[in-house]
PDB file of C-alpha atoms in Angstrom:
ATOM      1  CA  ALA A 964      15.895 168.208  88.909  1.00  0.00           C
ATOM      2  CA  GLN A 965      18.438 166.226  87.021  1.00  0.00           C
ATOM      3  CA  SER A 966      21.920 167.519  86.462  1.00  0.00           C
ATOM      4  CA  VAL A 967      25.012 166.383  84.609  1.00  0.00           C
ATOM      5  CA  THR A 968      28.580 167.031  85.726  1.00  0.00           C
ATOM      6  CA  GLN A 969      31.496 166.669  83.402  1.00  0.00           C
ATOM      7  CA  LEU A 970      34.437 166.498  85.719  1.00  0.00           C
ATOM      8  CA  ASP A 971      37.051 167.945  83.379  1.00  0.00           C
ATOM      9  CA  SER A 972      36.610 171.077  81.292  1.00  0.00           C
ATOM     10  CA  GLN A 973      39.730 170.274  79.246  1.00  0.00           C
ATOM     11  CA  VAL A 974      41.641 167.049  78.652  1.00  0.00           C
ATOM     12  CA  PRO A 975      45.014 167.047  76.859  1.00  0.00           C
ATOM     13  CA  VAL A 976      46.223 163.744  75.432  1.00  0.00           C
ATOM     14  CA  PHE A 977      48.931 162.570  73.071  1.00  0.00           C
ATOM     15  CA  GLU A 978      47.946 161.040  69.753  1.00  0.00           C
ATOM     16  CA  GLU A 979      47.513 157.245  69.944  1.00  0.00           C
ATOM     17  CA  ALA A 980      47.211 157.379  73.742  1.00  0.00           C
ATOM     18  CA  PRO A 981      44.007 156.250  75.515  1.00  0.00           C
ATOM     19  CA  VAL A 982      41.574 158.813  76.888  1.00  0.00           C
ATOM     20  CA  GLU A 983      38.695 158.869  79.342  1.00  0.00           C
ATOM     21  CA  LEU A 984      36.191 161.722  79.613  1.00  0.00           C
ATOM     22  CA  ARG A 985      34.268 161.600  82.859  1.00  0.00           C
ATOM     23  CA  CYS A 986      30.564 162.199  83.368  1.00  0.00           C
ATOM     24  CA  ASN A 987      28.372 161.905  86.451  1.00  0.00           C
ATOM     25  CA  TYR A 988      24.646 162.466  86.626  1.00  0.00           C
ATOM     26  CA  SER A 989      22.287 163.054  89.531  1.00  0.00           C
ATOM     27  CA  SER A 990      19.377 160.667  89.440  1.00  0.00           C
ATOM     28  CA  SER A 991      18.328 157.604  91.355  1.00  0.00           C
ATOM     29  CA  VAL A 992      15.771 156.545  88.767  1.00  0.00           C
ATOM     30  CA  SER A 993      16.141 155.126  85.308  1.00  0.00           C
ATOM     31  CA  VAL A 994      17.701 157.442  82.768  1.00  0.00           C
ATOM     32  CA  TYR A 995      18.714 157.634  79.175  1.00  0.00           C
ATOM     33  CA  LEU A 996      22.344 158.689  78.718  1.00  0.00           C
ATOM     34  CA  PHE A 997      24.097 160.175  75.703  1.00  0.00           C
ATOM     35  CA  TRP A 998      27.467 161.405  74.525  1.00  0.00           C
ATOM     36  CA  TYR A 999      27.597 163.996  71.745  1.00  0.00           C
ATOM     37  CA  VAL A1000      30.601 165.464  69.920  1.00  0.00           C
ATOM     38  CA  GLN A1001      30.898 168.993  68.563  1.00  0.00           C
ATOM     39  CA  TYR A1002      33.558 170.066  66.085  1.00  0.00           C
ATOM     40  CA  PRO A1003      34.380 173.809  65.878  1.00  0.00           C
ATOM     41  CA  ASN A1004      31.495 175.984  64.663  1.00  0.00           C
ATOM     42  CA  GLN A1005      29.264 172.998  64.022  1.00  0.00           C
ATOM     43  CA  GLY A1006      26.242 171.391  65.648  1.00  0.00           C
ATOM     44  CA  LEU A1007      26.373 168.335  67.890  1.00  0.00           C
ATOM     45  CA  GLN A1008      26.510 164.760  66.598  1.00  0.00           C
ATOM     46  CA  LEU A1009      25.500 161.706  68.586  1.00  0.00           C
ATOM     47  CA  LEU A1010      28.445 159.450  69.506  1.00  0.00           C
ATOM     48  CA  LEU A1011      26.536 156.839  71.481  1.00  0.00           C
ATOM     49  CA  LYS A1012      23.603 156.313  73.810  1.00  0.00           C
ATOM     50  CA  TYR A1013      22.553 154.083  76.682  1.00  0.00           C
ATOM     51  CA  LEU A1014      18.865 153.238  76.994  1.00  0.00           C
ATOM     52  CA  SER A1015      18.895 149.857  78.748  1.00  0.00           C
ATOM     53  CA  GLY A1016      20.592 146.461  78.628  1.00  0.00           C
ATOM     54  CA  SER A1017      24.345 146.005  78.399  1.00  0.00           C
ATOM     55  CA  THR A1018      26.235 148.567  80.428  1.00  0.00           C
ATOM     56  CA  LEU A1019      29.026 148.824  77.852  1.00  0.00           C
ATOM     57  CA  VAL A1020      27.929 150.860  74.873  1.00  0.00           C
ATOM     58  CA  LYS A1021      29.901 151.152  71.669  1.00  0.00           C
ATOM     59  CA  GLY A1022      29.607 154.194  69.451  1.00  0.00           C
ATOM     60  CA  ILE A1023      31.049 155.711  66.336  1.00  0.00           C
ATOM     61  CA  ASN A1024      34.714 156.566  65.722  1.00  0.00           C
ATOM     62  CA  GLY A1025      35.935 153.870  68.136  1.00  0.00           C
ATOM     63  CA  PHE A1026      34.417 155.424  71.265  1.00  0.00           C
ATOM     64  CA  GLU A1027      32.691 153.454  73.991  1.00  0.00           C
ATOM     65  CA  ALA A1028      31.088 154.304  77.319  1.00  0.00           C
ATOM     66  CA  GLU A1029      30.236 152.363  80.435  1.00  0.00           C
ATOM     67  CA  PHE A1030      27.073 152.926  82.435  1.00  0.00           C
ATOM     68  CA  ASN A1031      27.630 152.492  86.173  1.00  0.00           C
ATOM     69  CA  LYS A1032      24.355 152.782  88.062  1.00  0.00           C
ATOM     70  CA  SER A1033      25.840 152.543  91.555  1.00  0.00           C
ATOM     71  CA  GLN A1034      28.253 155.402  90.843  1.00  0.00           C
ATOM     72  CA  THR A1035      25.794 157.274  88.577  1.00  0.00           C
ATOM     73  CA  SER A1036      28.520 157.618  85.984  1.00  0.00           C
ATOM     74  CA  PHE A1037      28.761 157.293  82.223  1.00  0.00           C
ATOM     75  CA  HIS A1038      32.426 157.763  81.307  1.00  0.00           C
ATOM     76  CA  LEU A1039      33.511 157.919  77.675  1.00  0.00           C
ATOM     77  CA  ARG A1040      36.663 156.098  76.556  1.00  0.00           C
ATOM     78  CA  LYS A1041      38.769 155.564  73.479  1.00  0.00           C
ATOM     79  CA  PRO A1042      41.802 153.241  73.490  1.00  0.00           C
ATOM     80  CA  SER A1043      43.794 155.216  70.908  1.00  0.00           C
ATOM     81  CA  VAL A1044      43.083 158.857  70.130  1.00  0.00           C
ATOM     82  CA  HIS A1045      43.511 160.378  66.689  1.00  0.00           C
ATOM     83  CA  ILE A1046      44.181 164.004  65.775  1.00  0.00           C
ATOM     84  CA  SER A1047      40.706 164.151  64.233  1.00  0.00           C
ATOM     85  CA  ASP A1048      39.151 163.494  67.669  1.00  0.00           C
ATOM     86  CA  LYS A1049      40.011 167.035  68.747  1.00  0.00           C
ATOM     87  CA  ALA A1050      36.575 168.443  69.603  1.00  0.00           C
ATOM     88  CA  GLU A1051      34.254 169.226  72.478  1.00  0.00           C
ATOM     89  CA  TYR A1052      32.319 166.358  74.017  1.00  0.00           C
ATOM     90  CA  PHE A1053      29.007 166.661  75.833  1.00  0.00           C
ATOM     91  CA  CYS A1054      27.408 164.185  78.176  1.00  0.00           C
ATOM     92  CA  ALA A1055      23.612 164.358  78.394  1.00  0.00           C
ATOM     93  CA  VAL A1056      20.758 162.729  80.306  1.00  0.00           C
ATOM     94  CA  SER A1057      17.018 162.475  79.834  1.00  0.00           C
ATOM     95  CA  ASP A1058      14.287 160.978  81.989  1.00  0.00           C
ATOM     96  CA  PRO A1059      12.179 158.258  80.320  1.00  0.00           C
ATOM     97  CA  ASN A1060       9.418 158.837  82.859  1.00  0.00           C
ATOM     98  CA  THR A1061       8.751 162.329  81.490  1.00  0.00           C
ATOM     99  CA  GLY A1062       8.583 161.269  77.868  1.00  0.00           C
ATOM    100  CA  GLY A1063      12.360 161.145  77.549  1.00  0.00           C
ATOM    101  CA  PHE A1064      12.475 164.006  75.154  1.00  0.00           C
ATOM    102  CA  LYS A1065      13.847 166.831  77.299  1.00  0.00           C
ATOM    103  CA  THR A1066      17.598 166.458  77.596  1.00  0.00           C
ATOM    104  CA  ILE A1067      19.975 167.997  80.110  1.00  0.00           C
ATOM    105  CA  PHE A1068      23.494 168.631  78.838  1.00  0.00           C
ATOM    106  CA  GLY A1069      26.747 168.865  80.741  1.00  0.00           C
ATOM    107  CA  ALA A1070      29.074 171.843  80.341  1.00  0.00           C
ATOM    108  CA  GLY A1071      31.326 169.975  77.924  1.00  0.00           C
ATOM    109  CA  THR A1072      34.888 168.631  77.904  1.00  0.00           C
ATOM    110  CA  ARG A1073      37.312 169.982  75.366  1.00  0.00           C
ATOM    111  CA  LEU A1074      39.687 167.293  74.091  1.00  0.00           C
ATOM    112  CA  PHE A1075      43.103 168.509  72.940  1.00  0.00           C
ATOM    113  CA  VAL A1076      45.195 166.027  70.968  1.00  0.00           C
ATOM    114  CA  LYS A1077      48.945 166.546  70.832  1.00  0.00           C
ATOM    115  CA  ALA A1078      51.088 165.042  68.093  1.00  0.00           C
TER     116      ALA A1078
ATOM    117  CA  ASP B1001      19.374 163.872  52.556  1.00  0.00           C
ATOM    118  CA  GLY B1002      17.347 164.370  55.713  1.00  0.00           C
ATOM    119  CA  GLY B1003      18.556 166.887  58.212  1.00  0.00           C
ATOM    120  CA  ILE B1004      18.236 170.234  59.921  1.00  0.00           C
ATOM    121  CA  THR B1005      19.212 173.510  58.332  1.00  0.00           C
ATOM    122  CA  GLN B1006      19.809 176.788  60.122  1.00  0.00           C
ATOM    123  CA  SER B1007      20.280 180.133  58.510  1.00  0.00           C
ATOM    124  CA  PRO B1008      22.132 182.336  58.448  1.00  0.00           C
ATOM    125  CA  LYS B1009      25.408 180.832  59.682  1.00  0.00           C
ATOM    126  CA  TYR B1010      26.634 184.225  60.927  1.00  0.00           C
ATOM    127  CA  LEU B1011      24.424 187.138  61.929  1.00  0.00           C
ATOM    128  CA  PHE B1012      25.278 190.604  63.099  1.00  0.00           C
ATOM    129  CA  ARG B1013      22.796 192.827  64.847  1.00  0.00           C
ATOM    130  CA  LYS B1014      22.801 196.313  66.221  1.00  0.00           C
ATOM    131  CA  GLU B1015      21.659 196.860  69.769  1.00  0.00           C
ATOM    132  CA  GLY B1016      17.921 197.421  69.993  1.00  0.00           C
ATOM    133  CA  GLN B1017      17.061 195.374  66.909  1.00  0.00           C
ATOM    134  CA  ASN B1018      15.029 192.195  66.799  1.00  0.00           C
ATOM    135  CA  VAL B1019      16.407 189.372  64.686  1.00  0.00           C
ATOM    136  CA  THR B1020      14.955 186.026  63.586  1.00  0.00           C
ATOM    137  CA  LEU B1021      16.947 182.821  63.243  1.00  0.00           C
ATOM    138  CA  SER B1022      15.625 180.176  60.888  1.00  0.00           C
ATOM    139  CA  CYS B1023      15.424 176.437  61.602  1.00  0.00           C
ATOM    140  CA  GLU B1024      13.973 173.886  59.193  1.00  0.00           C
ATOM    141  CA  GLN B1025      13.936 170.076  59.416  1.00  0.00           C
ATOM    142  CA  ASN B1026      12.860 167.426  56.919  1.00  0.00           C
ATOM    143  CA  LEU B1027      13.168 164.488  59.327  1.00  0.00           C
ATOM    144  CA  ASN B1028       9.434 164.467  60.086  1.00  0.00           C
ATOM    145  CA  HIS B1029      10.257 164.905  63.774  1.00  0.00           C
ATOM    146  CA  ASP B1030       7.566 166.016  66.180  1.00  0.00           C
ATOM    147  CA  ALA B1031       9.734 167.866  68.690  1.00  0.00           C
ATOM    148  CA  MET B1032      11.986 170.824  68.046  1.00  0.00           C
ATOM    149  CA  TYR B1033      14.281 172.757  70.369  1.00  0.00           C
ATOM    150  CA  TRP B1034      16.360 175.909  70.580  1.00  0.00           C
ATOM    151  CA  TYR B1035      19.527 176.038  72.634  1.00  0.00           C
ATOM    152  CA  ARG B1036      21.980 178.780  73.426  1.00  0.00           C
ATOM    153  CA  GLN B1037      25.655 177.875  73.771  1.00  0.00           C
ATOM    154  CA  ASP B1038      28.179 180.058  75.586  1.00  0.00           C
ATOM    155  CA  PRO B1039      31.804 179.082  76.241  1.00  0.00           C
ATOM    156  CA  GLY B1040      32.137 176.850  79.299  1.00  0.00           C
ATOM    157  CA  GLN B1041      28.382 176.677  79.913  1.00  0.00           C
ATOM    158  CA  GLY B1042      27.270 173.886  77.658  1.00  0.00           C
ATOM    159  CA  LEU B1043      23.824 174.075  76.104  1.00  0.00           C
ATOM    160  CA  ARG B1044      20.939 175.906  77.731  1.00  0.00           C
ATOM    161  CA  LEU B1045      17.381 175.320  76.581  1.00  0.00           C
ATOM    162  CA  ILE B1046      15.505 178.411  75.352  1.00  0.00           C
ATOM    163  CA  TYR B1047      12.236 176.991  73.998  1.00  0.00           C
ATOM    164  CA  TYR B1048      10.882 173.657  72.859  1.00  0.00           C
ATOM    165  CA  SER B1049       7.872 172.452  70.941  1.00  0.00           C
ATOM    166  CA  GLN B1050       6.246 169.048  70.868  1.00  0.00           C
ATOM    167  CA  ILE B1051       3.560 169.773  68.304  1.00  0.00           C
ATOM    168  CA  VAL B1052       2.474 172.392  65.806  1.00  0.00           C
ATOM    169  CA  ASN B1053       1.033 175.566  67.373  1.00  0.00           C
ATOM    170  CA  ASP B1054       2.324 174.645  70.822  1.00  0.00           C
ATOM    171  CA  PHE B1055       5.604 175.451  72.553  1.00  0.00           C
ATOM    172  CA  GLN B1056       6.995 175.770  76.082  1.00  0.00           C
ATOM    173  CA  LYS B1057       9.603 177.940  77.724  1.00  0.00           C
ATOM    174  CA  GLY B1058      12.899 176.394  78.597  1.00  0.00           C
ATOM    175  CA  ASP B1059      15.368 177.544  81.220  1.00  0.00           C
ATOM    176  CA  ILE B1060      16.342 180.887  79.641  1.00  0.00           C
ATOM    177  CA  ALA B1061      13.313 182.053  77.606  1.00  0.00           C
ATOM    178  CA  GLU B1062      13.400 185.720  78.635  1.00  0.00           C
ATOM    179  CA  GLY B1063      14.070 187.988  75.654  1.00  0.00           C
ATOM    180  CA  TYR B1064      13.261 185.293  73.105  1.00  0.00           C
ATOM    181  CA  SER B1065      10.120 184.249  71.219  1.00  0.00           C
ATOM    182  CA  VAL B1066       9.255 181.351  68.907  1.00  0.00           C
ATOM    183  CA  SER B1067       6.485 180.094  66.656  1.00  0.00           C
ATOM    184  CA  ARG B1068       5.587 176.660  65.337  1.00  0.00           C
ATOM    185  CA  GLU B1069       3.138 177.138  62.484  1.00  0.00           C
ATOM    186  CA  LYS B1070       4.474 174.191  60.502  1.00  0.00           C
ATOM    187  CA  LYS B1071       5.892 170.867  61.685  1.00  0.00           C
ATOM    188  CA  GLU B1072       9.154 171.402  59.828  1.00  0.00           C
ATOM    189  CA  SER B1073       9.842 174.985  60.915  1.00  0.00           C
ATOM    190  CA  PHE B1074      10.672 176.507  64.322  1.00  0.00           C
ATOM    191  CA  PRO B1075      12.038 180.083  63.979  1.00  0.00           C
ATOM    192  CA  LEU B1076      13.540 181.879  66.960  1.00  0.00           C
ATOM    193  CA  THR B1077      13.313 185.652  67.410  1.00  0.00           C
ATOM    194  CA  VAL B1078      15.893 187.338  69.591  1.00  0.00           C
ATOM    195  CA  THR B1079      14.272 190.515  70.804  1.00  0.00           C
ATOM    196  CA  SER B1080      15.794 193.749  72.019  1.00  0.00           C
ATOM    197  CA  ALA B1081      14.806 192.654  75.540  1.00  0.00           C
ATOM    198  CA  GLN B1082      17.520 189.992  75.530  1.00  0.00           C
ATOM    199  CA  LYS B1083      20.326 191.679  77.480  1.00  0.00           C
ATOM    200  CA  ASN B1084      23.250 189.646  76.222  1.00  0.00           C
ATOM    201  CA  PRO B1085      22.314 188.001  72.930  1.00  0.00           C
ATOM    202  CA  THR B1086      25.798 187.364  71.534  1.00  0.00           C
ATOM    203  CA  ALA B1087      26.089 183.552  71.448  1.00  0.00           C
ATOM    204  CA  PHE B1088      25.987 180.437  69.299  1.00  0.00           C
ATOM    205  CA  TYR B1089      22.406 179.232  68.755  1.00  0.00           C
ATOM    206  CA  LEU B1090      21.601 175.614  68.025  1.00  0.00           C
ATOM    207  CA  CYS B1091      18.347 174.150  66.777  1.00  0.00           C
ATOM    208  CA  ALA B1092      17.547 170.466  67.279  1.00  0.00           C
ATOM    209  CA  SER B1093      14.735 168.004  66.679  1.00  0.00           C
ATOM    210  CA  SER B1094      13.713 164.572  67.913  1.00  0.00           C
ATOM    211  CA  ILE B1095      11.032 161.926  67.548  1.00  0.00           C
ATOM    212  CA  LEU B1096       8.460 161.695  70.320  1.00  0.00           C
ATOM    213  CA  HIS B1097       6.505 158.829  71.789  1.00  0.00           C
ATOM    214  CA  ARG B1098       8.779 155.999  70.791  1.00  0.00           C
ATOM    215  CA  VAL B1099      10.824 154.205  73.418  1.00  0.00           C
ATOM    216  CA  GLY B1100      14.472 154.941  72.897  1.00  0.00           C
ATOM    217  CA  ALA B1101      13.937 157.187  69.896  1.00  0.00           C
ATOM    218  CA  ASN B1102      14.627 160.432  71.688  1.00  0.00           C
ATOM    219  CA  GLU B1103      18.133 161.361  70.669  1.00  0.00           C
ATOM    220  CA  GLN B1104      18.340 164.886  69.351  1.00  0.00           C
ATOM    221  CA  PHE B1105      19.547 165.820  65.885  1.00  0.00           C
ATOM    222  CA  PHE B1106      21.245 169.188  65.614  1.00  0.00           C
ATOM    223  CA  GLY B1107      21.559 171.834  62.969  1.00  0.00           C
ATOM    224  CA  PRO B1108      24.918 173.500  62.179  1.00  0.00           C
ATOM    225  CA  GLY B1109      24.159 176.537  64.334  1.00  0.00           C
ATOM    226  CA  THR B1110      23.934 180.311  63.922  1.00  0.00           C
ATOM    227  CA  ARG B1111      26.507 182.593  65.506  1.00  0.00           C
ATOM    228  CA  LEU B1112      24.861 185.869  66.516  1.00  0.00           C
ATOM    229  CA  THR B1113      26.983 188.893  67.322  1.00  0.00           C
ATOM    230  CA  VAL B1114      25.567 192.144  68.638  1.00  0.00           C
ATOM    231  CA  LEU B1115      27.589 195.147  67.569  1.00  0.00           C
TER     232      LEU B1115
END
């Protein structure tokens, strides 16, 4: 069964500093990969997704992620963090070979932004 | 505007009572999902449905029940058999059977508290 590991439960960062949120998945076959963001007491919103093609994926709000098949990783990055980026971020994976509709979510990484 | 609505936003229940959480979508999506979110545990799948009048158990279905009588509606009942029902519940939907079109769209959530 697939699994997703988000390596940090919390990440503190100063405003305007770069940030990386790490995600590893367990699968040796093709996968779809996603990053979602959740603001307090709200549902999740899609930040970006990797389906195929270019390994560097750009998303909303200045975020990007890089798919690394050999390391089974999909780390999320932003070059300059804003106060409004304070939220919880979830990495997720689904298997295209099973219809691609069931998604496994990581435990989440809470991003704290310090002024 | 297309989207997913969940009601109520906050719900309080006495022990031993059943309670039903509403989820409606006007995105014309085939698949719908219910997740439970607890701090530090990410999202856990309760039930999912790919088509009207059909649904499958997820990873933590015990103590929950669902119905899918209409494409746009997927209510979740938390029964008295659920031992620890206090949590944040998220409903989601997605398209099926299209390559790449399997990202999930989330509602705003319902926070259930058992008194």
